[in-house]
Amino acid sequence: QSALTQPASVSGSPGQSITISCTGTSTDIGTYNRVSWYQQHPAKAPKLIIYDVSGRPSGISTRFSGSKSGNTASLTISGLQPEDEADYYCSSYTTRSTYVFGSGTEVTVL
Amino acid sequence: QVQVVQSGTEVKTPGASVKLSCKTSGYPFTKCAFQWVRQAPGQSLEWMGWISAAASGQTKYSQRFQDRVTITMDTSATTVYMDLRGLASEDTAVYYCAVETYITSCCHFDYWGQGTLVTVSS
């Protein structure tokens, strides 16, 4: 199972909105609405920020939102803040009952 | 508050095996599934396998690790273990245990351990 494809880096100024794409195939994102997103700060464990394409766990800012179209999922961060600077990974359940992660996107706040 | 505590740093020689542990508390162990995910230096996350305490210990492994990984659990100790055999330098990574609680739905990793660094070097 190949990794889901994400852009290597995305940047934006404070207050702006950015969107990170996550492209898979018909064996993962295209079949299930089981896409999740994780935020990882340097030397820290990943943290769940979106589940089931657009669900937000308790305590996660409404500035984080998710969507999906076909084989591609997207994470949007609105009102970008300095603390949003981190790596972001998507993940999807697959038709083999396994999971696959994305290649990761480094978000820089200018 | 769910807590996930992993065992400490390991240093192994090529060809050896390593067994990592992951102890959880704060939520019924038998309602959870447990994933193992690794991250090589500077690399992305990589899913290795899964054991479901909610499904009586059912396991599923990534094809990439199928032949050399075993995930087990001790319900009484609320602890999950991951055994990786035939270590090579490419297995040097931080290994994470992640808990799926099914509180909202399935198929995402709600809580993560702090990670265990495994270094493989001769």
mmCIF file with all atom_site columns, C-alpha atoms in Angstrom:
data_model
loop_
_atom_site.group_PDB
_atom_site.id
_atom_site.type_symbol
_atom_site.label_atom_id
_atom_site.label_alt_id
_atom_site.label_comp_id
_atom_site.label_asym_id
_atom_site.label_entity_id
_atom_site.label_seq_id
_atom_site.pdbx_PDB_ins_code
_atom_site.Cartn_x
_atom_site.Cartn_y
_atom_site.Cartn_z
_atom_site.occupancy
_atom_site.B_iso_or_equiv
_atom_site.pdbx_formal_charge
_atom_site.auth_seq_id
_atom_site.auth_comp_id
_atom_site.auth_asym_id
_atom_site.auth_atom_id
_atom_site.pdbx_PDB_model_num
ATOM 1   C CA . GLN A 1 1   ? 0.000   0.000   0.000  1.00 0.00 ? 1   GLN A CA 1
ATOM 2   C CA . SER A 1 2   ? 1.638   3.228   -1.117 1.00 0.00 ? 2   SER A CA 1
ATOM 3   C CA . ALA A 1 3   ? 1.496   6.292   1.083  1.00 0.00 ? 3   ALA A CA 1
ATOM 4   C CA . LEU A 1 4   ? -1.191  8.859   0.421  1.00 0.00 ? 4   LEU A CA 1
ATOM 5   C CA . THR A 1 5   ? 0.153   11.881  -1.443 1.00 0.00 ? 5   THR A CA 1
ATOM 6   C CA . GLN A 1 6   ? 0.437   15.213  0.328  1.00 0.00 ? 6   GLN A CA 1
ATOM 7   C CA . PRO A 1 7   ? 2.323   18.376  -0.618 1.00 0.00 ? 7   PRO A CA 1
ATOM 8   C CA . ALA A 1 8   ? 5.663   18.526  1.136  1.00 0.00 ? 8   ALA A CA 1
ATOM 9   C CA . SER A 1 9   ? 5.080   22.020  2.457  1.00 0.00 ? 9   SER A CA 1
ATOM 10  C CA . VAL A 1 10  ? 2.442   24.722  2.708  1.00 0.00 ? 10  VAL A CA 1
ATOM 11  C CA . SER A 1 11  ? 2.884   28.183  4.146  1.00 0.00 ? 11  SER A CA 1
ATOM 12  C CA . GLY A 1 12  ? 0.725   31.138  5.039  1.00 0.00 ? 12  GLY A CA 1
ATOM 13  C CA . SER A 1 13  ? 0.692   34.353  7.018  1.00 0.00 ? 13  SER A CA 1
ATOM 14  C CA . PRO A 1 14  ? -1.060  34.686  10.362 1.00 0.00 ? 14  PRO A CA 1
ATOM 15  C CA . GLY A 1 15  ? -4.801  35.019  9.891  1.00 0.00 ? 15  GLY A CA 1
ATOM 16  C CA . GLN A 1 16  ? -4.800  33.461  6.437  1.00 0.00 ? 16  GLN A CA 1
ATOM 17  C CA . SER A 1 17  ? -6.359  30.136  5.466  1.00 0.00 ? 17  SER A CA 1
ATOM 18  C CA . ILE A 1 18  ? -4.423  27.246  4.007  1.00 0.00 ? 18  ILE A CA 1
ATOM 19  C CA . THR A 1 19  ? -5.521  23.905  2.587  1.00 0.00 ? 19  THR A CA 1
ATOM 20  C CA . ILE A 1 20  ? -3.581  20.648  2.567  1.00 0.00 ? 20  ILE A CA 1
ATOM 21  C CA . SER A 1 21  ? -4.576  17.973  0.082  1.00 0.00 ? 21  SER A CA 1
ATOM 22  C CA . CYS A 1 22  ? -4.293  14.225  0.568  1.00 0.00 ? 22  CYS A CA 1
ATOM 23  C CA . THR A 1 23  ? -4.680  12.065  -2.523 1.00 0.00 ? 23  THR A CA 1
ATOM 24  C CA . GLY A 1 24  ? -5.313  8.349   -2.375 1.00 0.00 ? 24  GLY A CA 1
ATOM 25  C CA . THR A 1 25  ? -7.015  5.769   -4.521 1.00 0.00 ? 25  THR A CA 1
ATOM 26  C CA . SER A 1 26  ? -10.263 3.877   -4.848 1.00 0.00 ? 26  SER A CA 1
ATOM 27  C CA . THR A 1 27  ? -8.934  1.341   -2.332 1.00 0.00 ? 27  THR A CA 1
ATOM 28  C CA . ASP A 1 28  ? -8.754  3.849   0.490  1.00 0.00 ? 28  ASP A CA 1
ATOM 29  C CA . ILE A 1 29  ? -10.047 7.446   0.432  1.00 0.00 ? 29  ILE A CA 1
ATOM 30  C CA . GLY A 1 30  ? -12.298 6.790   -2.537 1.00 0.00 ? 30  GLY A CA 1
ATOM 31  C CA . THR A 1 31  ? -14.156 3.987   -0.777 1.00 0.00 ? 31  THR A CA 1
ATOM 32  C CA . TYR A 1 32  ? -14.409 5.023   2.858  1.00 0.00 ? 32  TYR A CA 1
ATOM 33  C CA . ASN A 1 33  ? -15.231 8.191   4.768  1.00 0.00 ? 33  ASN A CA 1
ATOM 34  C CA . ARG A 1 34  ? -12.619 7.084   7.293  1.00 0.00 ? 34  ARG A CA 1
ATOM 35  C CA . VAL A 1 35  ? -10.091 9.819   6.702  1.00 0.00 ? 35  VAL A CA 1
ATOM 36  C CA . SER A 1 36  ? -8.377  11.312  9.719  1.00 0.00 ? 36  SER A CA 1
ATOM 37  C CA . TRP A 1 37  ? -5.786  14.048  10.172 1.00 0.00 ? 37  TRP A CA 1
ATOM 38  C CA . TYR A 1 38  ? -3.007  14.345  12.728 1.00 0.00 ? 38  TYR A CA 1
ATOM 39  C CA . GLN A 1 39  ? -0.916  17.297  13.844 1.00 0.00 ? 39  GLN A CA 1
ATOM 40  C CA . GLN A 1 40  ? 2.653   16.655  14.978 1.00 0.00 ? 40  GLN A CA 1
ATOM 41  C CA . HIS A 1 41  ? 4.891   19.242  16.564 1.00 0.00 ? 41  HIS A CA 1
ATOM 42  C CA . PRO A 1 42  ? 8.657   18.590  16.585 1.00 0.00 ? 42  PRO A CA 1
ATOM 43  C CA . ALA A 1 43  ? 9.683   15.728  18.855 1.00 0.00 ? 43  ALA A CA 1
ATOM 44  C CA . LYS A 1 44  ? 6.085   15.186  19.931 1.00 0.00 ? 44  LYS A CA 1
ATOM 45  C CA . ALA A 1 45  ? 3.573   12.427  19.332 1.00 0.00 ? 45  ALA A CA 1
ATOM 46  C CA . PRO A 1 46  ? 0.907   12.995  16.678 1.00 0.00 ? 46  PRO A CA 1
ATOM 47  C CA . LYS A 1 47  ? -2.435  14.396  17.810 1.00 0.00 ? 47  LYS A CA 1
ATOM 48  C CA . LEU A 1 48  ? -5.823  13.643  16.247 1.00 0.00 ? 48  LEU A CA 1
ATOM 49  C CA . ILE A 1 49  ? -7.468  16.796  14.870 1.00 0.00 ? 49  ILE A CA 1
ATOM 50  C CA . ILE A 1 50  ? -10.005 15.454  12.341 1.00 0.00 ? 50  ILE A CA 1
ATOM 51  C CA . TYR A 1 51  ? -11.751 12.075  12.033 1.00 0.00 ? 51  TYR A CA 1
ATOM 52  C CA . ASP A 1 52  ? -14.281 10.668  9.576  1.00 0.00 ? 52  ASP A CA 1
ATOM 53  C CA . VAL A 1 53  ? -13.337 13.301  6.970  1.00 0.00 ? 53  VAL A CA 1
ATOM 54  C CA . SER A 1 54  ? -14.765 16.269  8.863  1.00 0.00 ? 54  SER A CA 1
ATOM 55  C CA . GLY A 1 55  ? -15.382 15.343  12.497 1.00 0.00 ? 55  GLY A CA 1
ATOM 56  C CA . ARG A 1 56  ? -13.587 17.300  15.197 1.00 0.00 ? 56  ARG A CA 1
ATOM 57  C CA . PRO A 1 57  ? -12.619 15.702  18.500 1.00 0.00 ? 57  PRO A CA 1
ATOM 58  C CA . SER A 1 58  ? -13.555 17.516  21.664 1.00 0.00 ? 58  SER A CA 1
ATOM 59  C CA . GLY A 1 59  ? -11.182 20.390  22.338 1.00 0.00 ? 59  GLY A CA 1
ATOM 60  C CA . ILE A 1 60  ? -10.001 20.847  18.754 1.00 0.00 ? 60  ILE A CA 1
ATOM 61  C CA . SER A 1 61  ? -10.382 24.363  17.392 1.00 0.00 ? 61  SER A CA 1
ATOM 62  C CA . THR A 1 62  ? -13.108 25.042  14.841 1.00 0.00 ? 62  THR A CA 1
ATOM 63  C CA . ARG A 1 63  ? -10.365 26.615  12.726 1.00 0.00 ? 63  ARG A CA 1
ATOM 64  C CA . PHE A 1 64  ? -9.582  23.077  11.587 1.00 0.00 ? 64  PHE A CA 1
ATOM 65  C CA . SER A 1 65  ? -11.968 21.597  9.039  1.00 0.00 ? 65  SER A CA 1
ATOM 66  C CA . GLY A 1 66  ? -11.925 18.670  6.653  1.00 0.00 ? 66  GLY A CA 1
ATOM 67  C CA . SER A 1 67  ? -13.581 17.612  3.433  1.00 0.00 ? 67  SER A CA 1
ATOM 68  C CA . LYS A 1 68  ? -13.379 14.976  0.729  1.00 0.00 ? 68  LYS A CA 1
ATOM 69  C CA . SER A 1 69  ? -14.061 14.673  -2.968 1.00 0.00 ? 69  SER A CA 1
ATOM 70  C CA . GLY A 1 70  ? -13.473 11.428  -4.800 1.00 0.00 ? 70  GLY A CA 1
ATOM 71  C CA . ASN A 1 71  ? -10.020 10.078  -3.957 1.00 0.00 ? 71  ASN A CA 1
ATOM 72  C CA . THR A 1 72  ? -8.807  13.333  -2.387 1.00 0.00 ? 72  THR A CA 1
ATOM 73  C CA . ALA A 1 73  ? -9.306  14.615  1.139  1.00 0.00 ? 73  ALA A CA 1
ATOM 74  C CA . SER A 1 74  ? -8.431  18.100  2.319  1.00 0.00 ? 74  SER A CA 1
ATOM 75  C CA . LEU A 1 75  ? -7.620  19.810  5.593  1.00 0.00 ? 75  LEU A CA 1
ATOM 76  C CA . THR A 1 76  ? -8.221  23.545  5.886  1.00 0.00 ? 76  THR A CA 1
ATOM 77  C CA . ILE A 1 77  ? -6.756  25.664  8.643  1.00 0.00 ? 77  ILE A CA 1
ATOM 78  C CA . SER A 1 78  ? -8.518  29.009  8.935  1.00 0.00 ? 78  SER A CA 1
ATOM 79  C CA . GLY A 1 79  ? -7.153  32.028  10.769 1.00 0.00 ? 79  GLY A CA 1
ATOM 80  C CA . LEU A 1 80  ? -3.640  30.590  10.761 1.00 0.00 ? 80  LEU A CA 1
ATOM 81  C CA . GLN A 1 81  ? -1.814  31.030  14.064 1.00 0.00 ? 81  GLN A CA 1
ATOM 82  C CA . PRO A 1 82  ? 1.847   30.585  15.002 1.00 0.00 ? 82  PRO A CA 1
ATOM 83  C CA . GLU A 1 83  ? 1.052   27.473  17.048 1.00 0.00 ? 83  GLU A CA 1
ATOM 84  C CA . ASP A 1 84  ? -0.316  25.817  13.906 1.00 0.00 ? 84  ASP A CA 1
ATOM 85  C CA . GLU A 1 85  ? 3.229   25.472  12.622 1.00 0.00 ? 85  GLU A CA 1
ATOM 86  C CA . ALA A 1 86  ? 3.721   21.695  12.601 1.00 0.00 ? 86  ALA A CA 1
ATOM 87  C CA . ASP A 1 87  ? 3.668   18.627  10.396 1.00 0.00 ? 87  ASP A CA 1
ATOM 88  C CA . TYR A 1 88  ? 0.279   17.309  9.305  1.00 0.00 ? 88  TYR A CA 1
ATOM 89  C CA . TYR A 1 89  ? -0.528  13.760  8.261  1.00 0.00 ? 89  TYR A CA 1
ATOM 90  C CA . CYS A 1 90  ? -3.667  12.287  6.752  1.00 0.00 ? 90  CYS A CA 1
ATOM 91  C CA . SER A 1 91  ? -4.672  8.672   7.222  1.00 0.00 ? 91  SER A CA 1
ATOM 92  C CA . SER A 1 92  ? -7.280  6.409   5.680  1.00 0.00 ? 92  SER A CA 1
ATOM 93  C CA . TYR A 1 93  ? -8.757  3.014   6.319  1.00 0.00 ? 93  TYR A CA 1
ATOM 94  C CA . THR A 1 94  ? -8.330  0.711   3.318  1.00 0.00 ? 94  THR A CA 1
ATOM 95  C CA . THR A 1 95  ? -10.157 -2.096  1.567  1.00 0.00 ? 95  THR A CA 1
ATOM 96  C CA . ARG A 1 96  ? -7.605  -4.540  3.030  1.00 0.00 ? 96  ARG A CA 1
ATOM 97  C CA . SER A 1 97  ? -8.726  -3.596  6.572  1.00 0.00 ? 97  SER A CA 1
ATOM 98  C CA . THR A 1 98  ? -5.424  -1.816  7.086  1.00 0.00 ? 98  THR A CA 1
ATOM 99  C CA . TYR A 1 99  ? -4.452  1.829   7.395  1.00 0.00 ? 99  TYR A CA 1
ATOM 100 C CA . VAL A 1 100 ? -2.286  4.067   5.287  1.00 0.00 ? 100 VAL A CA 1
ATOM 101 C CA . PHE A 1 101 ? -0.756  7.417   6.173  1.00 0.00 ? 101 PHE A CA 1
ATOM 102 C CA . GLY A 1 102 ? 0.059   10.356  3.984  1.00 0.00 ? 102 GLY A CA 1
ATOM 103 C CA . SER A 1 103 ? 3.553   11.524  3.143  1.00 0.00 ? 103 SER A CA 1
ATOM 104 C CA . GLY A 1 104 ? 3.201   14.477  5.490  1.00 0.00 ? 104 GLY A CA 1
ATOM 105 C CA . THR A 1 105 ? 3.004   18.249  5.031  1.00 0.00 ? 105 THR A CA 1
ATOM 106 C CA . GLU A 1 106 ? 5.111   20.809  6.841  1.00 0.00 ? 106 GLU A CA 1
ATOM 107 C CA . VAL A 1 107 ? 3.093   23.928  7.608  1.00 0.00 ? 107 VAL A CA 1
ATOM 108 C CA . THR A 1 108 ? 5.042   27.158  8.048  1.00 0.00 ? 108 THR A CA 1
ATOM 109 C CA . VAL A 1 109 ? 3.529   30.322  9.457  1.00 0.00 ? 109 VAL A CA 1
ATOM 110 C CA . LEU A 1 110 ? 5.323   33.222  7.837  1.00 0.00 ? 110 LEU A CA 1
ATOM 111 C CA . GLN B 2 1   ? -8.397  10.910  30.902 1.00 0.00 ? 1   GLN B CA 1
ATOM 112 C CA . VAL B 2 2   ? -6.879  8.204   28.726 1.00 0.00 ? 2   VAL B CA 1
ATOM 113 C CA . GLN B 2 3   ? -3.183  7.641   29.337 1.00 0.00 ? 3   GLN B CA 1
ATOM 114 C CA . VAL B 2 4   ? -0.878  5.697   27.066 1.00 0.00 ? 4   VAL B CA 1
ATOM 115 C CA . VAL B 2 5   ? 2.586   4.943   28.427 1.00 0.00 ? 5   VAL B CA 1
ATOM 116 C CA . GLN B 2 6   ? 5.195   3.143   26.355 1.00 0.00 ? 6   GLN B CA 1
ATOM 117 C CA . SER B 2 7   ? 8.376   1.374   27.371 1.00 0.00 ? 7   SER B CA 1
ATOM 118 C CA . GLY B 2 8   ? 11.774  3.016   27.162 1.00 0.00 ? 8   GLY B CA 1
ATOM 119 C CA . THR B 2 9   ? 14.490  3.456   24.582 1.00 0.00 ? 9   THR B CA 1
ATOM 120 C CA . GLU B 2 10  ? 16.014  0.341   23.038 1.00 0.00 ? 10  GLU B CA 1
ATOM 121 C CA . VAL B 2 11  ? 19.364  -0.194  21.333 1.00 0.00 ? 11  VAL B CA 1
ATOM 122 C CA . LYS B 2 12  ? 19.693  -3.391  19.328 1.00 0.00 ? 12  LYS B CA 1
ATOM 123 C CA . THR B 2 13  ? 22.171  -5.015  16.982 1.00 0.00 ? 13  THR B CA 1
ATOM 124 C CA . PRO B 2 14  ? 21.218  -6.146  13.470 1.00 0.00 ? 14  PRO B CA 1
ATOM 125 C CA . GLY B 2 15  ? 19.339  -9.438  13.427 1.00 0.00 ? 15  GLY B CA 1
ATOM 126 C CA . ALA B 2 16  ? 18.046  -9.055  16.973 1.00 0.00 ? 16  ALA B CA 1
ATOM 127 C CA . SER B 2 17  ? 14.440  -8.750  18.108 1.00 0.00 ? 17  SER B CA 1
ATOM 128 C CA . VAL B 2 18  ? 12.756  -6.076  20.185 1.00 0.00 ? 18  VAL B CA 1
ATOM 129 C CA . LYS B 2 19  ? 9.571   -6.220  22.233 1.00 0.00 ? 19  LYS B CA 1
ATOM 130 C CA . LEU B 2 20  ? 7.898   -2.930  23.074 1.00 0.00 ? 20  LEU B CA 1
ATOM 131 C CA . SER B 2 21  ? 5.079   -2.401  25.533 1.00 0.00 ? 21  SER B CA 1
ATOM 132 C CA . CYS B 2 22  ? 2.196   0.038   25.750 1.00 0.00 ? 22  CYS B CA 1
ATOM 133 C CA . LYS B 2 23  ? 0.148   0.377   28.930 1.00 0.00 ? 23  LYS B CA 1
ATOM 134 C CA . THR B 2 24  ? -3.177  2.170   28.851 1.00 0.00 ? 24  THR B CA 1
ATOM 135 C CA . SER B 2 25  ? -5.450  3.491   31.578 1.00 0.00 ? 25  SER B CA 1
ATOM 136 C CA . GLY B 2 26  ? -8.442  5.754   31.965 1.00 0.00 ? 26  GLY B CA 1
ATOM 137 C CA . TYR B 2 27  ? -10.755 3.904   29.574 1.00 0.00 ? 27  TYR B CA 1
ATOM 138 C CA . PRO B 2 28  ? -11.990 0.295   29.426 1.00 0.00 ? 28  PRO B CA 1
ATOM 139 C CA . PHE B 2 29  ? -9.238  -1.737  27.798 1.00 0.00 ? 29  PHE B CA 1
ATOM 140 C CA . THR B 2 30  ? -11.664 -4.225  26.281 1.00 0.00 ? 30  THR B CA 1
ATOM 141 C CA . LYS B 2 31  ? -13.487 -1.488  24.384 1.00 0.00 ? 31  LYS B CA 1
ATOM 142 C CA . CYS B 2 32  ? -10.351 -0.451  22.483 1.00 0.00 ? 32  CYS B CA 1
ATOM 143 C CA . ALA B 2 33  ? -8.143  -1.339  19.578 1.00 0.00 ? 33  ALA B CA 1
ATOM 144 C CA . PHE B 2 34  ? -4.422  -0.607  19.548 1.00 0.00 ? 34  PHE B CA 1
ATOM 145 C CA . GLN B 2 35  ? -2.301  0.372   16.610 1.00 0.00 ? 35  GLN B CA 1
ATOM 146 C CA . TRP B 2 36  ? 1.455   0.411   16.194 1.00 0.00 ? 36  TRP B CA 1
ATOM 147 C CA . VAL B 2 37  ? 2.880   3.150   14.003 1.00 0.00 ? 37  VAL B CA 1
ATOM 148 C CA . ARG B 2 38  ? 6.520   3.958   13.387 1.00 0.00 ? 38  ARG B CA 1
ATOM 149 C CA . GLN B 2 39  ? 8.385   7.023   12.208 1.00 0.00 ? 39  GLN B CA 1
ATOM 150 C CA . ALA B 2 40  ? 11.931  6.811   10.898 1.00 0.00 ? 40  ALA B CA 1
ATOM 151 C CA . PRO B 2 41  ? 14.091  9.927   11.343 1.00 0.00 ? 41  PRO B CA 1
ATOM 152 C CA . GLY B 2 42  ? 12.755  12.736  9.177  1.00 0.00 ? 42  GLY B CA 1
ATOM 153 C CA . GLN B 2 43  ? 10.158  10.455  7.618  1.00 0.00 ? 43  GLN B CA 1
ATOM 154 C CA . SER B 2 44  ? 6.401   10.057  7.577  1.00 0.00 ? 44  SER B CA 1
ATOM 155 C CA . LEU B 2 45  ? 4.268   7.866   9.805  1.00 0.00 ? 45  LEU B CA 1
ATOM 156 C CA . GLU B 2 46  ? 4.002   4.211   8.819  1.00 0.00 ? 46  GLU B CA 1
ATOM 157 C CA . TRP B 2 47  ? 1.257   1.884   10.020 1.00 0.00 ? 47  TRP B CA 1
ATOM 158 C CA . MET B 2 48  ? 2.516   -1.517  11.192 1.00 0.00 ? 48  MET B CA 1
ATOM 159 C CA . GLY B 2 49  ? -0.418  -3.369  12.646 1.00 0.00 ? 49  GLY B CA 1
ATOM 160 C CA . TRP B 2 50  ? -3.385  -3.515  14.966 1.00 0.00 ? 50  TRP B CA 1
ATOM 161 C CA . ILE B 2 51  ? -4.866  -5.613  17.737 1.00 0.00 ? 51  ILE B CA 1
ATOM 162 C CA . SER B 2 52  ? -8.440  -5.277  18.909 1.00 0.00 ? 52  SER B CA 1
ATOM 163 C CA . ALA B 2 53  ? -9.216  -5.948  22.541 1.00 0.00 ? 53  ALA B CA 1
ATOM 164 C CA . ALA B 2 54  ? -12.822 -5.171  21.603 1.00 0.00 ? 54  ALA B CA 1
ATOM 165 C CA . ALA B 2 55  ? -12.697 -8.082  19.152 1.00 0.00 ? 55  ALA B CA 1
ATOM 166 C CA . SER B 2 56  ? -11.057 -10.633 21.454 1.00 0.00 ? 56  SER B CA 1
ATOM 167 C CA . GLY B 2 57  ? -7.506  -10.031 20.283 1.00 0.00 ? 57  GLY B CA 1
ATOM 168 C CA . GLN B 2 58  ? -8.038  -10.025 16.546 1.00 0.00 ? 58  GLN B CA 1
ATOM 169 C CA . THR B 2 59  ? -4.933  -8.775  14.737 1.00 0.00 ? 59  THR B CA 1
ATOM 170 C CA . LYS B 2 60  ? -4.096  -7.322  11.347 1.00 0.00 ? 60  LYS B CA 1
ATOM 171 C CA . TYR B 2 61  ? -0.642  -6.496  10.026 1.00 0.00 ? 61  TYR B CA 1
ATOM 172 C CA . SER B 2 62  ? 0.767   -4.419  7.235  1.00 0.00 ? 62  SER B CA 1
ATOM 173 C CA . GLN B 2 63  ? 1.984   -6.632  4.410  1.00 0.00 ? 63  GLN B CA 1
ATOM 174 C CA . ARG B 2 64  ? 5.359   -4.966  4.738  1.00 0.00 ? 64  ARG B CA 1
ATOM 175 C CA . PHE B 2 65  ? 5.812   -6.319  8.295  1.00 0.00 ? 65  PHE B CA 1
ATOM 176 C CA . GLN B 2 66  ? 3.617   -9.408  8.117  1.00 0.00 ? 66  GLN B CA 1
ATOM 177 C CA . ASP B 2 67  ? 6.511   -11.876 8.386  1.00 0.00 ? 67  ASP B CA 1
ATOM 178 C CA . ARG B 2 68  ? 8.337   -10.357 11.321 1.00 0.00 ? 68  ARG B CA 1
ATOM 179 C CA . VAL B 2 69  ? 5.906   -8.546  13.606 1.00 0.00 ? 69  VAL B CA 1
ATOM 180 C CA . THR B 2 70  ? 3.611   -9.931  16.291 1.00 0.00 ? 70  THR B CA 1
ATOM 181 C CA . ILE B 2 71  ? 1.229   -7.843  18.370 1.00 0.00 ? 71  ILE B CA 1
ATOM 182 C CA . THR B 2 72  ? -0.168  -9.303  21.574 1.00 0.00 ? 72  THR B CA 1
ATOM 183 C CA . MET B 2 73  ? -2.056  -8.092  24.606 1.00 0.00 ? 73  MET B CA 1
ATOM 184 C CA . ASP B 2 74  ? -2.455  -8.808  28.311 1.00 0.00 ? 74  ASP B CA 1
ATOM 185 C CA . THR B 2 75  ? -5.944  -7.719  29.291 1.00 0.00 ? 75  THR B CA 1
ATOM 186 C CA . SER B 2 76  ? -5.331  -8.054  33.018 1.00 0.00 ? 76  SER B CA 1
ATOM 187 C CA . ALA B 2 77  ? -2.331  -5.720  32.719 1.00 0.00 ? 77  ALA B CA 1
ATOM 188 C CA . THR B 2 78  ? -4.093  -3.428  30.203 1.00 0.00 ? 78  THR B CA 1
ATOM 189 C CA . THR B 2 79  ? -0.917  -3.660  28.159 1.00 0.00 ? 79  THR B CA 1
ATOM 190 C CA . VAL B 2 80  ? -0.228  -4.271  24.492 1.00 0.00 ? 80  VAL B CA 1
ATOM 191 C CA . TYR B 2 81  ? 3.065   -5.570  23.116 1.00 0.00 ? 81  TYR B CA 1
ATOM 192 C CA . MET B 2 82  ? 4.738   -5.360  19.738 1.00 0.00 ? 82  MET B CA 1
ATOM 193 C CA . ASP B 2 83  ? 7.480   -7.824  18.872 1.00 0.00 ? 83  ASP B CA 1
ATOM 194 C CA . LEU B 2 84  ? 9.636   -7.010  15.821 1.00 0.00 ? 84  LEU B CA 1
ATOM 195 C CA . ARG B 2 85  ? 12.161  -9.598  14.647 1.00 0.00 ? 85  ARG B CA 1
ATOM 196 C CA . GLY B 2 86  ? 15.090  -9.545  12.269 1.00 0.00 ? 86  GLY B CA 1
ATOM 197 C CA . LEU B 2 87  ? 16.012  -5.944  12.956 1.00 0.00 ? 87  LEU B CA 1
ATOM 198 C CA . ALA B 2 88  ? 18.009  -3.971  10.415 1.00 0.00 ? 88  ALA B CA 1
ATOM 199 C CA . SER B 2 89  ? 19.371  -0.440  10.449 1.00 0.00 ? 89  SER B CA 1
ATOM 200 C CA . GLU B 2 90  ? 16.293  0.658   8.468  1.00 0.00 ? 90  GLU B CA 1
ATOM 201 C CA . ASP B 2 91  ? 14.168  -0.238  11.487 1.00 0.00 ? 91  ASP B CA 1
ATOM 202 C CA . THR B 2 92  ? 15.708  2.610   13.457 1.00 0.00 ? 92  THR B CA 1
ATOM 203 C CA . ALA B 2 93  ? 12.681  4.725   14.278 1.00 0.00 ? 93  ALA B CA 1
ATOM 204 C CA . VAL B 2 94  ? 10.339  6.017   16.934 1.00 0.00 ? 94  VAL B CA 1
ATOM 205 C CA . TYR B 2 95  ? 7.585   3.486   17.488 1.00 0.00 ? 95  TYR B CA 1
ATOM 206 C CA . TYR B 2 96  ? 4.195   4.767   18.612 1.00 0.00 ? 96  TYR B CA 1
ATOM 207 C CA . CYS B 2 97  ? 1.296   2.973   20.196 1.00 0.00 ? 97  CYS B CA 1
ATOM 208 C CA . ALA B 2 98  ? -2.053  4.603   19.409 1.00 0.00 ? 98  ALA B CA 1
ATOM 209 C CA . VAL B 2 99  ? -5.420  3.819   20.940 1.00 0.00 ? 99  VAL B CA 1
ATOM 210 C CA . GLU B 2 100 ? -8.726  3.631   19.108 1.00 0.00 ? 100 GLU B CA 1
ATOM 211 C CA . THR B 2 101 ? -11.539 4.040   21.638 1.00 0.00 ? 101 THR B CA 1
ATOM 212 C CA . TYR B 2 102 ? -14.575 3.899   19.332 1.00 0.00 ? 102 TYR B CA 1
ATOM 213 C CA . ILE B 2 103 ? -16.120 6.719   21.390 1.00 0.00 ? 103 ILE B CA 1
ATOM 214 C CA . THR B 2 104 ? -17.157 8.511   18.217 1.00 0.00 ? 104 THR B CA 1
ATOM 215 C CA . SER B 2 105 ? -16.640 5.916   15.493 1.00 0.00 ? 105 SER B CA 1
ATOM 216 C CA . CYS B 2 106 ? -13.949 3.602   14.212 1.00 0.00 ? 106 CYS B CA 1
ATOM 217 C CA . CYS B 2 107 ? -10.828 3.880   12.203 1.00 0.00 ? 107 CYS B CA 1
ATOM 218 C CA . HIS B 2 108 ? -8.891  6.740   13.746 1.00 0.00 ? 108 HIS B CA 1
ATOM 219 C CA . PHE B 2 109 ? -6.312  6.968   16.509 1.00 0.00 ? 109 PHE B CA 1
ATOM 220 C CA . ASP B 2 110 ? -7.662  8.955   19.432 1.00 0.00 ? 110 ASP B CA 1
ATOM 221 C CA . TYR B 2 111 ? -4.733  8.833   21.844 1.00 0.00 ? 111 TYR B CA 1
ATOM 222 C CA . TRP B 2 112 ? -1.030  8.281   21.317 1.00 0.00 ? 112 TRP B CA 1
ATOM 223 C CA . GLY B 2 113 ? 1.793   7.159   23.533 1.00 0.00 ? 113 GLY B CA 1
ATOM 224 C CA . GLN B 2 114 ? 4.954   9.180   23.916 1.00 0.00 ? 114 GLN B CA 1
ATOM 225 C CA . GLY B 2 115 ? 6.851   6.965   21.503 1.00 0.00 ? 115 GLY B CA 1
ATOM 226 C CA . THR B 2 116 ? 9.762   4.572   21.959 1.00 0.00 ? 116 THR B CA 1
ATOM 227 C CA . LEU B 2 117 ? 13.043  5.146   20.148 1.00 0.00 ? 117 LEU B CA 1
ATOM 228 C CA . VAL B 2 118 ? 14.552  1.969   18.763 1.00 0.00 ? 118 VAL B CA 1
ATOM 229 C CA . THR B 2 119 ? 18.071  2.258   17.413 1.00 0.00 ? 119 THR B CA 1
ATOM 230 C CA . VAL B 2 120 ? 19.552  -0.604  15.421 1.00 0.00 ? 120 VAL B CA 1
ATOM 231 C CA . SER B 2 121 ? 23.292  -0.410  15.068 1.00 0.00 ? 121 SER B CA 1
ATOM 232 C CA . SER B 2 122 ? 26.282  -2.702  15.058 1.00 0.00 ? 122 SER B CA 1
#
